[in-house]
Short mmCIF file of C-alpha atoms and ligand atoms in Angstrom, two decimals:
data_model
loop_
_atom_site.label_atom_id
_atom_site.label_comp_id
_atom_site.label_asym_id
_atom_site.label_seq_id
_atom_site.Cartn_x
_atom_site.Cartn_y
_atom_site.Cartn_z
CA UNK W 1 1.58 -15.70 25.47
CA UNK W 2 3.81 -12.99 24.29
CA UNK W 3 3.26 -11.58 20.81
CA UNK W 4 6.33 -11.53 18.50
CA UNK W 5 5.92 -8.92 16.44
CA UNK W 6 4.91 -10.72 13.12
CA UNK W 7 2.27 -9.82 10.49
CA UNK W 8 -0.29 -12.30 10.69
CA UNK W 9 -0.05 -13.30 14.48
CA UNK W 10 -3.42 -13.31 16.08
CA UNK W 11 -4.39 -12.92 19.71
CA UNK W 12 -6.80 -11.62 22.35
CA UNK W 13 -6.14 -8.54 24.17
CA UNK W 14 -7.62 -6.72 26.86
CA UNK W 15 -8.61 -2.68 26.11
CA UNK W 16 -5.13 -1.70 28.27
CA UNK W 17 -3.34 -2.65 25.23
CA UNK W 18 -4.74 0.12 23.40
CA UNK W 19 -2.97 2.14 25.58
CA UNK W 20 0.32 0.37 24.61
CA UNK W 21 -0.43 0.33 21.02
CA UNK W 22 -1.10 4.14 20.77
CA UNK W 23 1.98 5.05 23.30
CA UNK W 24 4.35 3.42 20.78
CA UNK W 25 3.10 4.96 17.91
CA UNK W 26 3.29 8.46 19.37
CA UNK W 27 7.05 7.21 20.11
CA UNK W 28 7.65 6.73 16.78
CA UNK W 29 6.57 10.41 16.23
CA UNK W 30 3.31 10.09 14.84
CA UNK W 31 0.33 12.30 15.80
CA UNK W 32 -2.75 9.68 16.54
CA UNK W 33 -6.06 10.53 15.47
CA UNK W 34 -9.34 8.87 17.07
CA UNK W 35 -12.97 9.29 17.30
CA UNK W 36 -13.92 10.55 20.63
CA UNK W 37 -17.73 11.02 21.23
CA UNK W 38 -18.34 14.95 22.31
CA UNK W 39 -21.73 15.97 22.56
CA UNK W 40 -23.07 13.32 21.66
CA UNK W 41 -21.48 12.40 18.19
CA UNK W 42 -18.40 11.17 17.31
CA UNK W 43 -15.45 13.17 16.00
CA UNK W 44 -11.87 12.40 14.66
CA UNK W 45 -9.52 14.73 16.60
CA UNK W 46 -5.69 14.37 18.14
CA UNK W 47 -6.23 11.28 21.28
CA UNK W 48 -4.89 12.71 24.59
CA UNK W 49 -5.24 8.46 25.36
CA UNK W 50 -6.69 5.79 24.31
CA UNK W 51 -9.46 5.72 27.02
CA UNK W 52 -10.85 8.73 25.02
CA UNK W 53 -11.61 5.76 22.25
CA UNK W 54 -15.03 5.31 21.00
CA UNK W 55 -16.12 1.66 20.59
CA UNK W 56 -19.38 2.81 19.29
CA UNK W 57 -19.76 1.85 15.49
CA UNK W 58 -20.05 5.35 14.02
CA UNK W 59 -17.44 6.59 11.72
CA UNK W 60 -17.78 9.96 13.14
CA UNK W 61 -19.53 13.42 12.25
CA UNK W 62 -16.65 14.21 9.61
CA UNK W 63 -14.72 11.34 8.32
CA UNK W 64 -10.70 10.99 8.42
CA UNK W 65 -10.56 12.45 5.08
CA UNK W 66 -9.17 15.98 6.42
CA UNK W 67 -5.93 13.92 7.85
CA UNK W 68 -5.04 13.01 4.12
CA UNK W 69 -6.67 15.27 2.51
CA UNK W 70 -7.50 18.56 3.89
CA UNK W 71 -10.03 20.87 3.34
CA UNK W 72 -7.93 24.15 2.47
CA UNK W 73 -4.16 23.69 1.82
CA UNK W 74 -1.24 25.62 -0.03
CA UNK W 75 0.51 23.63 -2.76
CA UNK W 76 3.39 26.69 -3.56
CA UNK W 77 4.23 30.15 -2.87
CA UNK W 78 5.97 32.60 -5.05
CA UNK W 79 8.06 35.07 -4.44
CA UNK W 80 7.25 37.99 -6.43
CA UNK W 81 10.53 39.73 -6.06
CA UNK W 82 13.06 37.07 -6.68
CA UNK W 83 10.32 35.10 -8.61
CA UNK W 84 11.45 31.88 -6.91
CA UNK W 85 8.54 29.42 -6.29
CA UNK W 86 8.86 27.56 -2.92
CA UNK W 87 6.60 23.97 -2.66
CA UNK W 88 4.83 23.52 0.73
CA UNK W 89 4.90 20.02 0.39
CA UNK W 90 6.07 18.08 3.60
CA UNK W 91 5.83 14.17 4.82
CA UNK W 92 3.07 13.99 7.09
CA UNK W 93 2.87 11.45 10.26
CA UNK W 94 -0.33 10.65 11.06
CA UNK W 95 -1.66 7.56 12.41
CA UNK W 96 -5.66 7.03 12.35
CA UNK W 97 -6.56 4.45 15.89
CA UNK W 98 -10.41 2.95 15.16
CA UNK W 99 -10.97 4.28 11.77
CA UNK W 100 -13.95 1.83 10.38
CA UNK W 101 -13.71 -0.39 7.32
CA UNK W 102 -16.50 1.95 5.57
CA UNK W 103 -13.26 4.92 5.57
CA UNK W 104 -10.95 2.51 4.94
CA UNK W 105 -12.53 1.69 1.79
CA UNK W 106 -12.98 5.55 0.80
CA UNK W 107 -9.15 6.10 1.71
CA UNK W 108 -8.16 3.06 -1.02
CA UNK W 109 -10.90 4.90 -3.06
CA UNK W 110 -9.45 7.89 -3.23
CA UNK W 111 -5.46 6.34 -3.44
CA UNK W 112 -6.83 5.65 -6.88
CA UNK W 113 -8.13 9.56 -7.37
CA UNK W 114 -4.69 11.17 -6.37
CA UNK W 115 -2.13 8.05 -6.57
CA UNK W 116 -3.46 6.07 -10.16
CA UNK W 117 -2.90 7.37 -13.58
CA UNK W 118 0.41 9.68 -14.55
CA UNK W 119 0.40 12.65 -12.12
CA UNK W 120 0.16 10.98 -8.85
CA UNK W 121 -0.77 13.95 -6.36
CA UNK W 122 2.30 14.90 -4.59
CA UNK W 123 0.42 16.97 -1.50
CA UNK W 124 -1.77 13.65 -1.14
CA UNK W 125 1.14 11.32 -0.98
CA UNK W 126 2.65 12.78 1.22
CA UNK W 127 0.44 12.75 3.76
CA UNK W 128 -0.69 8.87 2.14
CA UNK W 129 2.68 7.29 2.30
CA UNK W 130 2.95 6.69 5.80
CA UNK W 131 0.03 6.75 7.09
CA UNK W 132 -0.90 3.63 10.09
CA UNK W 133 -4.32 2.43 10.03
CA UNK W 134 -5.47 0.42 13.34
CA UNK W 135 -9.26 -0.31 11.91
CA UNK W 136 -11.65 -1.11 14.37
CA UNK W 137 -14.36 -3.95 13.13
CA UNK W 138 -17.96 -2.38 13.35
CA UNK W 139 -19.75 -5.15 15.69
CA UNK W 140 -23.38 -3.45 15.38
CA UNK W 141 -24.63 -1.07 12.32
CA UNK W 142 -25.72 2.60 12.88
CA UNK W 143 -28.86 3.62 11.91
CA UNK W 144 -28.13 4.79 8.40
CA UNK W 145 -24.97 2.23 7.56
CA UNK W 146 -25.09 0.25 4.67
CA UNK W 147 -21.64 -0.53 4.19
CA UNK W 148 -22.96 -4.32 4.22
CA UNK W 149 -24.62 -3.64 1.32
CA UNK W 150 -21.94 -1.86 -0.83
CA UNK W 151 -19.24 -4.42 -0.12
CA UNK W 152 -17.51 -2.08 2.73
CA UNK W 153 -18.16 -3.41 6.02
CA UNK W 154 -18.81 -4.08 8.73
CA UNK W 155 -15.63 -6.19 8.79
CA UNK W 156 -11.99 -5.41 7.00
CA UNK W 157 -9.82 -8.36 5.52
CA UNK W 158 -7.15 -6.01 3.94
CA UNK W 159 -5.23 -2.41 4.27
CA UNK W 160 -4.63 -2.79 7.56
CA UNK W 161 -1.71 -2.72 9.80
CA UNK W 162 -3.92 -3.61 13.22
CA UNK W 163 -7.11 -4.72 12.79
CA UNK W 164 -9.64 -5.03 16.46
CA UNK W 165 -12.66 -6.82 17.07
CA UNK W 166 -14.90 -6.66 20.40
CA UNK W 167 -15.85 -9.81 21.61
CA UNK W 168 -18.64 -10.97 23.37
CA UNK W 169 -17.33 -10.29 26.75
CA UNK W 170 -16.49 -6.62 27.55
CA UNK W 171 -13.05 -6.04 27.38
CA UNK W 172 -11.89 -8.92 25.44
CA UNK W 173 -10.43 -7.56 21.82
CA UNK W 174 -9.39 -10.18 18.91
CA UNK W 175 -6.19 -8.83 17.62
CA UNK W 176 -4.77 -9.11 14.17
CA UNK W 177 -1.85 -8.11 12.52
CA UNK W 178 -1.75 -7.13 9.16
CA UNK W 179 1.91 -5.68 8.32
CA UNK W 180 5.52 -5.36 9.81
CA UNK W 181 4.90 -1.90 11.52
CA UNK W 182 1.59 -3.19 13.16
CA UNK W 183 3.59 -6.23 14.33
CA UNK W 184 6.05 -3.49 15.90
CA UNK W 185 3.20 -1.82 17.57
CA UNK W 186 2.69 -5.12 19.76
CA UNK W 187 5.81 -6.83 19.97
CA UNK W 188 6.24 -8.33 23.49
CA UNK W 189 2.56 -7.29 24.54
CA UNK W 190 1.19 -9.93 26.93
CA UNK W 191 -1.98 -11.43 25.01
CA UNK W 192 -4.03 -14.33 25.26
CA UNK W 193 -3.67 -17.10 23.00
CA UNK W 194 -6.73 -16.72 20.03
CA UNK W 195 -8.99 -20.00 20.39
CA UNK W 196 -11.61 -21.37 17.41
CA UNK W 197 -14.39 -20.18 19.73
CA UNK W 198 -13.10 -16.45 19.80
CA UNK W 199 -12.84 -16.21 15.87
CA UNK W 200 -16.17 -17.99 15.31
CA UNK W 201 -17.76 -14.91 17.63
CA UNK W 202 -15.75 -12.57 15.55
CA UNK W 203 -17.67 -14.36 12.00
CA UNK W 204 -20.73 -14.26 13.88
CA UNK W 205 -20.61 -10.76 15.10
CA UNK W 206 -19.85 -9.36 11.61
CA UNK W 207 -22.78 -11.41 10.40
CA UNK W 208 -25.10 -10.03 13.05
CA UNK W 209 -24.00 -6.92 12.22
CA UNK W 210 -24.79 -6.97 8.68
CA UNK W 211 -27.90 -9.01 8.61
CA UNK W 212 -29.25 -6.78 11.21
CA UNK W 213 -28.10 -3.17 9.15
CA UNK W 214 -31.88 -1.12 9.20
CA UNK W 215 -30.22 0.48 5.74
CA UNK W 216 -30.01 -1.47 3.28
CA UNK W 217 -29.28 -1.19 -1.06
CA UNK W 218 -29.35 -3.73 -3.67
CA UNK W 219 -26.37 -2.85 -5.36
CA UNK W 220 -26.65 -5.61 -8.92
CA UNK W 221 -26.75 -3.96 -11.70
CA UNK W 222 -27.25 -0.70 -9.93
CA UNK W 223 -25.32 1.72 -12.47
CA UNK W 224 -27.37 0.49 -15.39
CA UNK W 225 -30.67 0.58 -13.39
CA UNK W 226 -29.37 4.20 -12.18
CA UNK W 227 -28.59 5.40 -15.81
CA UNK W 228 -32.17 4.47 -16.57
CA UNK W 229 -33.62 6.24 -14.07
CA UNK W 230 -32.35 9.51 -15.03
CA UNK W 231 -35.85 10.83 -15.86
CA UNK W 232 -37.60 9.42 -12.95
CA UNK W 233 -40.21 11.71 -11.12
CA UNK W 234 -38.37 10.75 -7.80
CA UNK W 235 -35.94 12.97 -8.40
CA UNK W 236 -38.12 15.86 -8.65
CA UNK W 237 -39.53 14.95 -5.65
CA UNK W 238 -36.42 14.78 -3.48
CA UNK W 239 -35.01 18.01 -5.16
CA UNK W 240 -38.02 20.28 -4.15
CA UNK W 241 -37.12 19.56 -0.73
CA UNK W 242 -33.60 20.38 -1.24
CA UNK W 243 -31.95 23.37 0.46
CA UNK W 244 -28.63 23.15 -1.73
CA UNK W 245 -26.49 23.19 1.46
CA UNK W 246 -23.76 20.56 0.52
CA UNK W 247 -23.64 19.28 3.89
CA UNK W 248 -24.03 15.95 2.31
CA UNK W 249 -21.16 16.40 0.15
CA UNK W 250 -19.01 18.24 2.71
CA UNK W 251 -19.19 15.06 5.25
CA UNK W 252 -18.56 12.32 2.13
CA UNK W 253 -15.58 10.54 2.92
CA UNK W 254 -15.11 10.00 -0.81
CA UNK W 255 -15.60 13.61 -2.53
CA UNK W 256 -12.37 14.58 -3.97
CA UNK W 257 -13.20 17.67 -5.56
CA UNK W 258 -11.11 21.14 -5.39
CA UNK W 259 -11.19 24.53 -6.40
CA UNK W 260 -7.89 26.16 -7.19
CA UNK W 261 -7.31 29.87 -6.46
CA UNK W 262 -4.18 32.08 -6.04
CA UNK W 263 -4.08 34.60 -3.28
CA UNK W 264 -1.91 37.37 -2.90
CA UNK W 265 -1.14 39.18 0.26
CA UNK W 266 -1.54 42.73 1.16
CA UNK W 267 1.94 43.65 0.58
CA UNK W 268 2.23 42.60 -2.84
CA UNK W 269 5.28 40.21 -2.11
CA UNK W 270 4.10 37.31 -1.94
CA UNK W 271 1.17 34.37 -3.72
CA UNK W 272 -0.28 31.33 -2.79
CA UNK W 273 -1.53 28.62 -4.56
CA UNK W 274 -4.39 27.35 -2.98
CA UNK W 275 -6.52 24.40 -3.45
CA UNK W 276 -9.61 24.42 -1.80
CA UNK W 277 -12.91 21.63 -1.23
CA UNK W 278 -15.44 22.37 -3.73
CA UNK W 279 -18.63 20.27 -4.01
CA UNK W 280 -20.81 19.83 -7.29
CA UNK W 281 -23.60 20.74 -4.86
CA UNK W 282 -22.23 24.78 -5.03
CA UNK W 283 -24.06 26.68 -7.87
CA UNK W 284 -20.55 27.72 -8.58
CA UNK W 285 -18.90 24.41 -9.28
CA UNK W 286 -20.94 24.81 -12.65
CA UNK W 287 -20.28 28.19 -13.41
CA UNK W 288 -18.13 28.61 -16.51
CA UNK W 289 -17.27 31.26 -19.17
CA UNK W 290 -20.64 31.66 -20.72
CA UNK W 291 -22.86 30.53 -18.04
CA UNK W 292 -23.91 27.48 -15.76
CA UNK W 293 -23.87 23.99 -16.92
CA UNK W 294 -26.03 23.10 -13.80
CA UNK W 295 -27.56 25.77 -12.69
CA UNK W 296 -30.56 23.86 -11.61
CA UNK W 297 -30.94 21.79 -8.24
CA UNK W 298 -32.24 18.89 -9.51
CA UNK W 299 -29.21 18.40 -11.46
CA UNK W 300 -26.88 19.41 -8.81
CA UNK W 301 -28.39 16.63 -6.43
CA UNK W 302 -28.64 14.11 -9.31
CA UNK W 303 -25.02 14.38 -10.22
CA UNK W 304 -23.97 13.98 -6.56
CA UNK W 305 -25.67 10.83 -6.64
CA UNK W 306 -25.17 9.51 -9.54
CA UNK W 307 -21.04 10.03 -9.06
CA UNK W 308 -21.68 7.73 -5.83
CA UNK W 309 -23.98 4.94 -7.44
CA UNK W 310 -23.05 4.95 -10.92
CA UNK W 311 -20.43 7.47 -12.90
CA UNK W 312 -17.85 6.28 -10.05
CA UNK W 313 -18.29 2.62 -11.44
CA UNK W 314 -17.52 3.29 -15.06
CA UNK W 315 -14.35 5.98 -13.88
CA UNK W 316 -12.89 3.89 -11.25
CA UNK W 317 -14.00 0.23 -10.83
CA UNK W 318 -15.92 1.02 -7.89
CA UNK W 319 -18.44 2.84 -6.25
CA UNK W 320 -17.49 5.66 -4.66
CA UNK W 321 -20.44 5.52 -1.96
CA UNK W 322 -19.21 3.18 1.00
CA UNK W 323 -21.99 3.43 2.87
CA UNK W 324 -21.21 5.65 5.63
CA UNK W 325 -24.68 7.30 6.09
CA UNK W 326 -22.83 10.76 6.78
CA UNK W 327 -24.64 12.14 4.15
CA UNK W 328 -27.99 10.91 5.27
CA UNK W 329 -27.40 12.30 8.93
CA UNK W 330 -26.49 15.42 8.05
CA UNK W 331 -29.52 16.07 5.46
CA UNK W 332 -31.47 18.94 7.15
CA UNK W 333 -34.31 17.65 4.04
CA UNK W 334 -33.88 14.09 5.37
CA UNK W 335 -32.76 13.18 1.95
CA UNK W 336 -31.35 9.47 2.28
CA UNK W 337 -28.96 8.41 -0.84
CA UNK W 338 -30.12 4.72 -0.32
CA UNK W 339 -34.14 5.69 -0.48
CA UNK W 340 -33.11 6.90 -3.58
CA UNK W 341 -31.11 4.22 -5.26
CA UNK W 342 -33.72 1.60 -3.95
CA UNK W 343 -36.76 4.43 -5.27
CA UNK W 344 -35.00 4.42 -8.93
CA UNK W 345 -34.34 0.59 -9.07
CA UNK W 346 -37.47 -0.02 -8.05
CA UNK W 347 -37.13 -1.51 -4.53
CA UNK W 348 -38.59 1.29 -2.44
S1 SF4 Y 1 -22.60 9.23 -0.55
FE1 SF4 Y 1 -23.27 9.40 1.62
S2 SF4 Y 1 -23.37 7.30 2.38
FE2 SF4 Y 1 -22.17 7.27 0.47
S3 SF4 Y 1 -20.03 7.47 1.14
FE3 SF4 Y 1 -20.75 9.55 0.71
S4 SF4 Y 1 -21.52 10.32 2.68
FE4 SF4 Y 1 -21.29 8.09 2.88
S1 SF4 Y 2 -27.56 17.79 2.58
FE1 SF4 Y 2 -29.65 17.40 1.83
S2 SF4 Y 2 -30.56 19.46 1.63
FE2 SF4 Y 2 -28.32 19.76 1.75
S3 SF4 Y 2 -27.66 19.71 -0.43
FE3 SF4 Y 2 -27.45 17.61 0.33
S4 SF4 Y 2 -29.41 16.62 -0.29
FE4 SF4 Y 2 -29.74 18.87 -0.39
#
């Protein structure tokens, strides 16, 4: 068969149509982001092709977050001699090939950070508005995902313009399209028709996937239980170990927060505005006028935590911990965010 270009057509593909798929986006001008594994983990960076394409489920070292959000930017500058103020805001094109369902999630999570309320975020949408997602389905769970368990994973339904999911035979790809410009990206490709038997592997693959996830969180009535738990000993425990780094923070695909500075250069002409990641991990993040609100660790690590498994509920609707495990990999203490929401529930 020949696809026709419609959101909602369905097919089976072989991998050379990745090829395809990513040539005609970089036609249309975007730059395509990928994870590529390089010693031995996977990271998001500019795809020279789209054999460079990792098929492993891991969502990378870093998530996709810098593409929309990046981790130092300037919002204006002003001139201190005229006193004119020029925005650096500019439309971004940036297409993501094989981000995960898990980041997917995180990216709709943090739409509703920068895009809801009355001041939509003009630096994020612009980066946001046109922004192609090709989401790969996760077919096996890392070590440390639990995206099963907080509703994220390991397969996508929505948000996507392509959405791929391996087979059972190397090489074979179920194909669906999920908007007009995905059904662009594969108009006229040669595919194989999609049978019964190739969506029931998909259904079973997802399910294998998820049943068989070695991380796992009960997440009913988790921000209650979590509120409770505030005193619990466990959190003493975990803290002691703590080094305070923020790696866990720094790799969340869902941590929004930013520290805004102005800088001037050397020559007195000109300033930036600056935002900046911050995490409430730093000892600074609490430092106002006065003193520090949470100047201890144990609060610093309890507040990350709670955000993800409980505040993030009541503010947004949501959690704001997809279970990406990033957090949990990059824990020099071997700190695991899902010990320690099945330790305060009591699960563990
Ligand atoms: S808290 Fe940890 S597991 Fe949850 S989304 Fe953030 S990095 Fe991933
Ligand atoms: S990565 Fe681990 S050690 Fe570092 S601040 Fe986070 S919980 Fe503490």
């Amino acid at each position: 068969m020949v696809l026709q270009g419609q959101a909602g057509e369905n097919a089976v593909v072989g991998r050379d149509a990745f090829d395809e798929i990513l040539a005609r986006l970089q036609e249309r001008g975007y730059a395509v982001y990928g994870t590529v594994n390089e010693k031995g983990t996977g990271i998001f960076r500019p795809l020279g092709g789209a054999g460079e394409l990792s098929l492993r489920c891991t969502g990378g070292t870093l998530p996709p977050k810098y593409l929309w959000y990046p981790p130092s930017e300037t919002m204006f500058t002003y001139d201190r001699q005229s006193g004119a103020l020029r925005s650096e805001i500019e439309p971004v094109k940036q297409a993501v090939f094989g981000i995960r369902p898990c980041d997917v999630h995180a990216l709709l999570a943090l739409d509703e950070v920068f895009l809801g309320g009355d001041y939509p975020d003009p630096y994020y949408r612009a980066r946001r508005e046109d922004l192609p997602l090709v989401v790969f389905n996760c077919v096996e769970s890392g070590d440390t995902c639990f995206c099963s368990s907080m509703g994220t994973g390991p397969g996508l339904d929505h948000d996507y313009d392509l959405l791929i999911t391996e087979l059972d035979r190397p090489g074979r790809f179920l194909l669906e399209v999920g908007s007009g410009l995905g059904g662009e990206l594969v108009r006229d490709l040669r595919a194989e028709v999609a049978r019964d038997e190739d969506y029931q592997v998909k259904h079973r693959r997802l399910e294998d996937a998820a049943a068989n996830a070695r991380t796992t969180l009960e997440t009913e009535d988790l921000p209650r239980l979590m509120s409770e738990g505030h005193g619990h000993p466990y959190w003493r425990e975990i803290s002691d170990k703590c080094f305070g780094c923020a790696n866990c923070t720094s790799v969340c695909p869902t941590c929004y927060c930013a520290d805004i500075f102005d800088e001037t250069d050397f020559s007195l002409t000109e300033t930036r505005r600056k935002r900046r990641w911050s995490w409430c991990f730093l000892m600074e993040f609490g430092a106002v006028h006065g003193g520090n609100f949470r100047e201890r660790r144990i609060d610093r690590l309890r507040q990350f935590m709670q955000h993800k498994l409980n505040f993030s509920v009541g503010q947004y609707g949501r959690f704001h911990c997809v279970g990406c495990g990033r957090c949990i990999v990059w824990c020099p203490a071997n700190i695991d965010i899902a010990q320690t929401g099945r330790t305060i529930r009591g699960d563990a």
